[in-house]
Amino acid sequence: MPNPAVFVPHFHWDREWYEPFQVFRHRLVTALDTVLETAETDPDFRFTVDGQMAAVEDYLEMRPENRDRVAALVREGRLAVGPWLILLDEFLCSGETIVRNLQMGWAAAERLGGAMPIGYLPDMFGHVAQMPQILARAGIEHAALWRGVPGTVDGHAFRWRAPDGSEVRTEFLFDGYDNGLDVLLVPDRIRSALAEYAEMTAGRWGGDPVLAMSGTDHNAPDPRLADWLRKASGEERPITVATLDEYVRKHVRDDVTAVVTGELRSHVRGNILPGVLSVRLGLKQRMAAAERTVDHAERMNALWSGRDDANFLALAWHKIIESTAHDSVVGSGTDETCDQVAARLAEAAQTARAVRDAALAEPAAGVPGDAYLVANPLPSPRTALVEVDVVAAPDGGTLVATTADGAAHPVQLVSQAPTVLSDERLDASQLERVLRRIHRRELFGLLINGYELTPNSLVFHLAEVPEGSFDLMTLRGEVAAAAAAHPGEWQVRTLAQARATALVAVPVPAAGLAAFRVGTGDMPAAPALRGATATADSLSNGLVEVAVAADGTLDVTGVDGTVLSGVGRLVDGGDRGDSYNYAPPAHDVLVSEPARVAVELLETGPLRARLRVTRVYEWPEALADGDRDRRGGRTVPTPVDMLVEVRAGEPFVRVSTSFLNRSADHRLRLHVPLPLPVTTSASAGQFAVTERGLTAEGGWGEYPLPTFPASTFVAAGPATVLLDHSAEYELVDDGSALAVTLLRAIGSISVNIHPLRDEPAASEIPAPGAQDLGMRIENRFAVLPWASGWQGANAVALAEEFRGDCLVTRGTAPGGAPLPPDTAGLHVDGRDVHVSGIRRITDPEHGPGTELRLTAMRDTATAVRVTGAFTEATTVDLLGRPLAPEPVRDGLELDLGPWEIRTVVLR
């Protein structure tokens, strides 16, 4: 007997792409108007709203009067909404952002009557390894997706297993999320067309009904769809109209035996468009900055503030999540779309910054104004290196930092500010105009500490923390009298207190606070940290050594003797591809040798040592006119600055590159050569460290370039590179070097003819902004040599230290008062344990608490100990629902399984 068929009416809605958000929303409103009218007219009609609540929220913001209509259909099970807030690119945001996306989407769907309990992921460009665990720990047992599934899956479903062993039954949309459309092209031939399709794909369905996904991008189904299907249905092959949820839970067997473990990045049944990992670098950097800022804001608000800023934090998260859409942060949209994404991410960071700064202002009110407060966002103690503005030491004096316990800590002078801010000569009649610059006590951004008024001379003395009082009205009267008594030319000088920029090493408790004051004194006899030193072409701190070679690359030696030679080699090549896929010109020109090299010594220690290596390259200006398979003959000299830095106590070298991009259609990569070739790499991100080989599985018509995503670090053999933002990497030269992409500059969303992709990914729409011409391109990372790889190097913890700088703010209490004692927050002790979130929560039943999310970033179990100001702990699922109380005895002891994500609420 022929398989029955289940048609799932739906649409796929890219919130923004080749048109900006508001243009697409105008179409969305029309489409959902049609869906509501069709559903209310035809009781057999069902509709699945693409798995993302953003489409519903965007619609109801324009049609608030239709909220009850939508909710009624959701409650009846005829309109499937959620569970996501938005369909995201999983590799270009953090794991925590994925969780918040699911939480916010689920909550929004529940307010309308209930979320579709299917992890619907129809159009993402591949899938992260831990997605099955994320879904399972939210109580979701099923997923449905298209791209990335390996060729070993020959049916229409498989069990998708996360590294921790969690599984979800996964519906494989092997012909895409629009496989039912061809069947519907001629309504009178649906029955025969369906028979042809069912026969062609019979090997995949077994005894299960044929799933016909009846929808496409940005269009509502024809209102006559259900009627067409009723006419086409028959006893031989019955046809049912259902939501995706109904198909998965009511029409198919659950006894699936095929298992796929880990990430899904195969090209065999659909393009995964890997070039999106590196195009429009600025969006990736803004995403990382926004995520980091809101994370720190939540931690500061939870631990140190009496104010609940949940609404502001929710707004920041919402804007971040909106920007993770798979046509947003990827940068595959038009220039105006990408500008809007960048602005949204900036607004998210600004909102979070306001919360963070307000939270820190509360404890800062107890710190004297001539001192500073340092806040550690990480739940482990550390010595923070902070840069602050201080009163300069008198000639011959030494600056030291003093903490509340009376201990002295070293200070490194970085620069000294000018003391003469203005020196003017003017007539006595103009003195009143000078006084108009004063706002209460502020002048030139500082505060008036005093003044000297003598015949024909007025001198202002400014300071950041003034002493005594100041009366502007008294000054006005005195100046008026002096000007009348001494007419003629006057000299007016504004002098700032002698100040300097200084680096200070301050011990800070886990997730805690520490205050310090900088003044003159004796250098500590035995600094806690081994000092950083520099020569004209080398850096060292006792843990890592760096030598600059003649070609401007670096030889880096780790604490265990591991040597990485040639680090920082730059290789620039042409790119005739588009925002989705890289493509080298057939006759490419690679530029890897600089024309000139210069090295400048910037800082000699003892806390930070720095060199600047400047290499000038002759890069082709663009592809050849009229021939995209050649780079043009005209070149532009491009200086690339590489700031090389070692800090006391750090076992890695920090590297920052910067250049003004004057070339189009090119890809620039930084190479880290390896002592011996390797066959695998590993990168961290989204709650896992994923291992990959030298190749990728091909198929479908997209050449499987082995370029892969990394979020917090990437490792190959003895080389680990710590990352500031998500990046693209590849093992090149047969596994002899790790290459990290610094820039991919292209000029079109998609190209119709692409040498490494058979079909266009979109329309050939110009995107000149994606060339980044005239933009300063900056990248920041660190190189960590260690013979036993990322685990031996403790890369999980070091990556967090690299990305998560301590926060510093000036005290606001009266100057000269004693420093408050150090205060600890939460301390999480465990090897290879990643803490992705610490936030304040409020439960109507159980009251306020602090939510802590941890992940074991290793393939063996690990013990974790959590200490802090709490007496109760409860393990909850990823939607915050209580699972089990945890015993608290002088702290919380947790045993995490391999790669386990655990969320606990502390009270």
CSV table of C-alpha atoms in Angstrom, one decimal, residues 450-706:
chain,number,residue,atom,x,y,z
A,450,GLY,CA,42.3,76.1,43.5
A,451,TYR,CA,43.4,79.3,41.7
A,452,GLU,CA,45.9,82.1,42.0
A,453,LEU,CA,44.7,85.6,41.3
A,454,THR,CA,47.5,88.3,41.2
A,455,PRO,CA,47.7,91.5,39.2
A,456,ASN,CA,47.4,90.7,35.5
A,457,SER,CA,47.6,87.0,36.1
A,458,LEU,CA,45.0,84.2,36.7
A,459,VAL,CA,46.2,80.6,37.2
A,460,PHE,CA,43.7,77.7,37.6
A,461,HIS,CA,44.9,74.4,39.2
A,462,LEU,CA,42.8,71.4,38.2
A,463,ALA,CA,42.6,67.9,39.7
A,464,GLU,CA,40.4,64.8,39.3
A,465,VAL,CA,39.8,64.7,43.0
A,466,PRO,CA,39.9,68.3,44.4
A,467,GLU,CA,40.6,69.3,48.0
A,468,GLY,CA,38.5,71.8,49.9
A,469,SER,CA,35.7,73.9,48.6
A,470,PHE,CA,35.2,76.2,45.6
A,471,ASP,CA,32.7,79.1,45.1
A,472,LEU,CA,32.2,80.2,41.6
A,473,MET,CA,30.3,83.4,42.6
A,474,THR,CA,33.2,84.4,44.8
A,475,LEU,CA,35.7,83.9,42.0
A,476,ARG,CA,33.5,86.0,39.6
A,477,GLY,CA,33.5,88.9,42.1
A,478,GLU,CA,37.3,88.7,42.7
A,479,VAL,CA,38.1,88.6,39.0
A,480,ALA,CA,35.8,91.5,38.2
A,481,ALA,CA,37.4,93.6,40.9
A,482,ALA,CA,41.0,92.7,39.8
A,483,ALA,CA,40.2,93.4,36.1
A,484,ALA,CA,38.9,96.9,37.0
A,485,ALA,CA,41.9,97.6,39.2
A,486,HIS,CA,44.5,96.2,36.7
A,487,PRO,CA,43.4,97.0,33.1
A,488,GLY,CA,45.5,95.9,30.1
A,489,GLU,CA,46.9,92.5,29.2
A,490,TRP,CA,46.4,89.5,31.4
A,491,GLN,CA,47.9,86.0,31.3
A,492,VAL,CA,45.5,83.2,32.0
A,493,ARG,CA,47.0,79.7,32.6
A,494,THR,CA,45.2,76.4,33.3
A,495,LEU,CA,47.4,73.8,34.9
A,496,ALA,CA,46.4,70.2,35.5
A,497,GLN,CA,47.7,68.2,38.4
A,498,ALA,CA,50.6,66.1,37.2
A,499,ARG,CA,49.0,62.8,36.2
A,500,ALA,CA,50.1,59.6,34.5
A,501,THR,CA,48.7,56.5,33.0
A,502,ALA,CA,49.8,53.5,35.0
A,503,LEU,CA,49.4,49.7,34.9
A,504,VAL,CA,48.6,48.1,38.2
A,505,ALA,CA,48.6,44.4,39.2
A,506,VAL,CA,45.8,43.9,41.7
A,507,PRO,CA,44.8,40.5,43.2
A,508,VAL,CA,41.0,40.2,43.0
A,509,PRO,CA,38.8,37.4,44.6
A,510,ALA,CA,36.6,35.1,42.5
A,511,ALA,CA,33.7,37.1,41.0
A,512,GLY,CA,34.8,39.7,43.6
A,513,LEU,CA,35.8,43.2,44.3
A,514,ALA,CA,39.1,44.8,45.4
A,515,ALA,CA,40.1,48.4,45.9
A,516,PHE,CA,43.5,50.0,45.5
A,517,ARG,CA,45.1,53.3,45.8
A,518,VAL,CA,48.3,54.5,43.9
A,519,GLY,CA,50.8,56.7,45.5
A,520,THR,CA,54.5,57.1,46.0
A,521,GLY,CA,56.4,54.5,48.1
A,522,ASP,CA,58.9,51.7,47.9
A,523,MET,CA,58.6,49.0,45.3
A,524,PRO,CA,57.6,45.7,46.8
A,525,ALA,CA,60.7,43.6,47.6
A,526,ALA,CA,59.3,40.4,46.0
A,527,PRO,CA,56.6,41.0,43.4
A,528,ALA,CA,54.0,38.2,43.3
A,529,LEU,CA,54.3,38.1,39.5
A,530,ARG,CA,57.4,37.4,37.5
A,531,GLY,CA,58.1,40.5,35.5
A,532,ALA,CA,57.8,41.1,31.8
A,533,THR,CA,60.9,42.3,30.0
A,534,ALA,CA,61.8,43.5,26.5
A,535,THR,CA,64.7,44.2,24.2
A,536,ALA,CA,64.7,45.8,20.8
A,537,ASP,CA,63.4,42.5,19.2
A,538,SER,CA,62.3,40.2,22.0
A,539,LEU,CA,59.9,39.8,24.9
A,540,SER,CA,59.8,37.5,27.9
A,541,ASN,CA,58.0,37.0,31.2
A,542,GLY,CA,59.5,33.8,32.5
A,543,LEU,CA,56.6,31.8,31.1
A,544,VAL,CA,56.6,32.7,27.4
A,545,GLU,CA,59.4,34.1,25.2
A,546,VAL,CA,59.0,35.9,21.9
A,547,ALA,CA,61.7,36.7,19.3
A,548,VAL,CA,61.0,38.8,16.2
A,549,ALA,CA,62.5,37.2,13.1
A,550,ALA,CA,63.9,39.2,10.2
A,551,ASP,CA,60.7,38.8,8.1
A,552,GLY,CA,58.6,40.1,11.0
A,553,THR,CA,57.2,36.8,12.1
A,554,LEU,CA,57.5,35.6,15.7
A,555,ASP,CA,59.3,32.7,17.3
A,556,VAL,CA,57.3,31.8,20.4
A,557,THR,CA,58.7,29.5,23.2
A,558,GLY,CA,56.3,28.2,25.8
A,559,VAL,CA,57.0,27.4,29.5
A,560,ASP,CA,57.4,23.7,28.6
A,561,GLY,CA,60.0,24.4,25.9
A,562,THR,CA,57.6,24.2,23.0
A,563,VAL,CA,58.7,26.4,20.1
A,564,LEU,CA,56.4,27.8,17.4
A,565,SER,CA,58.4,29.4,14.7
A,566,GLY,CA,57.1,31.8,12.0
A,567,VAL,CA,54.0,32.8,14.0
A,568,GLY,CA,52.1,35.7,12.4
A,569,ARG,CA,53.0,35.0,8.8
A,570,LEU,CA,50.4,36.8,6.7
A,571,VAL,CA,49.1,35.3,3.4
A,572,ASP,CA,46.9,37.5,1.2
A,573,GLY,CA,45.1,36.0,-1.8
A,574,GLY,CA,42.3,36.9,-4.2
A,575,ASP,CA,38.6,36.1,-3.6
A,576,ARG,CA,36.2,36.1,-6.5
A,577,GLY,CA,33.5,34.6,-4.3
A,578,ASP,CA,30.6,36.1,-2.4
A,579,SER,CA,29.2,36.5,1.1
A,580,TYR,CA,28.4,32.8,1.2
A,581,ASN,CA,31.5,31.1,-0.2
A,582,TYR,CA,35.1,31.9,-0.7
A,583,ALA,CA,36.5,31.3,-4.2
A,584,PRO,CA,40.1,31.9,-5.3
A,585,PRO,CA,40.7,33.2,-8.8
A,586,ALA,CA,41.8,30.6,-11.2
A,587,HIS,CA,45.1,32.5,-11.6
A,588,ASP,CA,45.6,33.7,-8.1
A,589,VAL,CA,48.5,35.8,-6.8
A,590,LEU,CA,49.5,35.1,-3.2
A,591,VAL,CA,51.4,37.7,-1.3
A,592,SER,CA,53.2,36.5,1.8
A,593,GLU,CA,56.5,38.3,2.0
A,594,PRO,CA,56.6,41.9,3.2
A,595,ALA,CA,58.5,44.6,1.2
A,596,ARG,CA,59.7,46.2,4.4
A,597,VAL,CA,59.9,45.3,8.1
A,598,ALA,CA,60.4,47.6,11.1
A,599,VAL,CA,60.3,46.8,14.8
A,600,GLU,CA,59.6,49.4,17.6
A,601,LEU,CA,60.1,48.9,21.3
A,602,LEU,CA,57.0,50.4,23.1
A,603,GLU,CA,57.1,49.1,26.7
A,604,THR,CA,59.8,47.4,28.7
A,605,GLY,CA,57.9,46.1,31.7
A,606,PRO,CA,57.8,45.0,34.5
A,607,LEU,CA,54.0,44.3,34.2
A,608,ARG,CA,53.6,44.5,30.4
A,609,ALA,CA,56.2,44.5,27.6
A,610,ARG,CA,55.3,45.5,24.1
A,611,LEU,CA,56.8,45.6,20.6
A,612,ARG,CA,55.2,46.9,17.4
A,613,VAL,CA,56.2,45.1,14.2
A,614,THR,CA,55.2,47.0,11.1
A,615,ARG,CA,55.3,45.1,7.8
A,616,VAL,CA,54.5,46.7,4.5
A,617,TYR,CA,53.0,44.6,1.8
A,618,GLU,CA,52.2,45.2,-1.9
A,619,TRP,CA,48.7,43.8,-2.2
A,620,PRO,CA,46.8,43.9,-5.5
A,621,GLU,CA,44.2,46.6,-5.5
A,622,ALA,CA,41.4,44.4,-6.9
A,623,LEU,CA,40.6,41.7,-9.4
A,624,ALA,CA,41.5,42.4,-13.0
A,625,ASP,CA,39.1,44.5,-14.9
A,626,GLY,CA,36.8,42.2,-16.9
A,627,ASP,CA,38.4,39.0,-15.6
A,628,ARG,CA,37.4,37.8,-12.2
A,629,ASP,CA,39.8,34.9,-12.5
A,630,ARG,CA,42.9,37.1,-12.1
A,631,ARG,CA,44.1,39.7,-9.6
A,632,GLY,CA,44.9,43.0,-11.1
A,633,GLY,CA,48.4,44.2,-11.8
A,634,ARG,CA,48.1,47.5,-9.8
A,635,THR,CA,49.2,47.1,-6.2
A,636,VAL,CA,48.8,49.4,-3.1
A,637,PRO,CA,51.4,49.5,-0.3
A,638,THR,CA,49.7,48.4,2.9
A,639,PRO,CA,51.4,48.7,6.3
A,640,VAL,CA,50.2,46.1,8.8
A,641,ASP,CA,51.0,46.9,12.4
A,642,MET,CA,51.3,43.9,14.7
A,643,LEU,CA,51.3,44.7,18.4
A,644,VAL,CA,53.0,42.0,20.3
A,645,GLU,CA,52.6,41.9,24.1
A,646,VAL,CA,53.5,39.7,27.1
A,647,ARG,CA,52.1,40.3,30.5
A,648,ALA,CA,53.4,39.2,33.8
A,649,GLY,CA,51.9,35.9,34.8
A,650,GLU,CA,50.4,34.9,31.5
A,651,PRO,CA,51.7,31.9,29.6
A,652,PHE,CA,50.7,33.2,26.2
A,653,VAL,CA,51.6,36.1,23.9
A,654,ARG,CA,49.0,38.6,22.9
A,655,VAL,CA,48.9,39.7,19.3
A,656,SER,CA,46.9,42.4,17.7
A,657,THR,CA,46.9,43.2,14.0
A,658,SER,CA,45.8,46.5,12.4
A,659,PHE,CA,45.8,47.9,8.9
A,660,LEU,CA,43.8,50.2,6.6
A,661,ASN,CA,42.2,48.1,3.9
A,662,ARG,CA,42.7,49.6,0.5
A,663,SER,CA,42.2,46.4,-1.5
A,664,ALA,CA,39.1,44.7,-2.8
A,665,ASP,CA,38.2,41.1,-3.5
A,666,HIS,CA,40.8,39.4,-1.3
A,667,ARG,CA,41.3,37.1,1.7
A,668,LEU,CA,44.0,37.7,4.4
A,669,ARG,CA,45.0,34.9,6.8
A,670,LEU,CA,47.4,34.7,9.6
A,671,HIS,CA,49.4,31.5,9.8
A,672,VAL,CA,50.7,29.7,12.9
A,673,PRO,CA,53.2,27.1,11.5
A,674,LEU,CA,53.4,23.8,13.5
A,675,PRO,CA,56.5,21.9,14.4
A,676,LEU,CA,55.1,18.7,12.9
A,677,PRO,CA,52.1,18.2,10.6
A,678,VAL,CA,48.8,17.2,12.3
A,679,THR,CA,45.7,15.5,11.1
A,680,THR,CA,43.2,17.1,13.4
A,681,SER,CA,42.2,20.4,15.0
A,682,ALA,CA,39.9,21.3,17.8
A,683,SER,CA,37.9,24.5,18.4
A,684,ALA,CA,35.9,25.7,21.4
A,685,GLY,CA,32.4,27.2,21.3
A,686,GLN,CA,28.8,26.6,22.2
A,687,PHE,CA,29.5,24.4,25.2
A,688,ALA,CA,31.9,22.0,23.5
A,689,VAL,CA,35.4,21.6,22.0
A,690,THR,CA,34.9,20.0,18.6
A,691,GLU,CA,37.6,18.0,16.8
A,692,ARG,CA,37.8,18.1,13.0
A,693,GLY,CA,40.0,16.6,10.4
A,694,LEU,CA,41.8,17.9,7.3
A,695,THR,CA,38.8,17.5,5.0
A,696,ALA,CA,35.0,18.0,4.9
A,697,GLU,CA,32.3,15.7,3.4
A,698,GLY,CA,31.2,17.0,0.0
A,699,GLY,CA,28.2,16.7,-2.1
A,700,TRP,CA,25.2,18.6,-3.4
A,701,GLY,CA,27.3,20.9,-5.6
A,702,GLU,CA,29.3,22.8,-3.0
A,703,TYR,CA,33.0,22.2,-2.8
A,704,PRO,CA,33.8,21.1,0.8
A,705,LEU,CA,36.4,23.6,1.8
A,706,PRO,CA,37.8,22.5,5.2
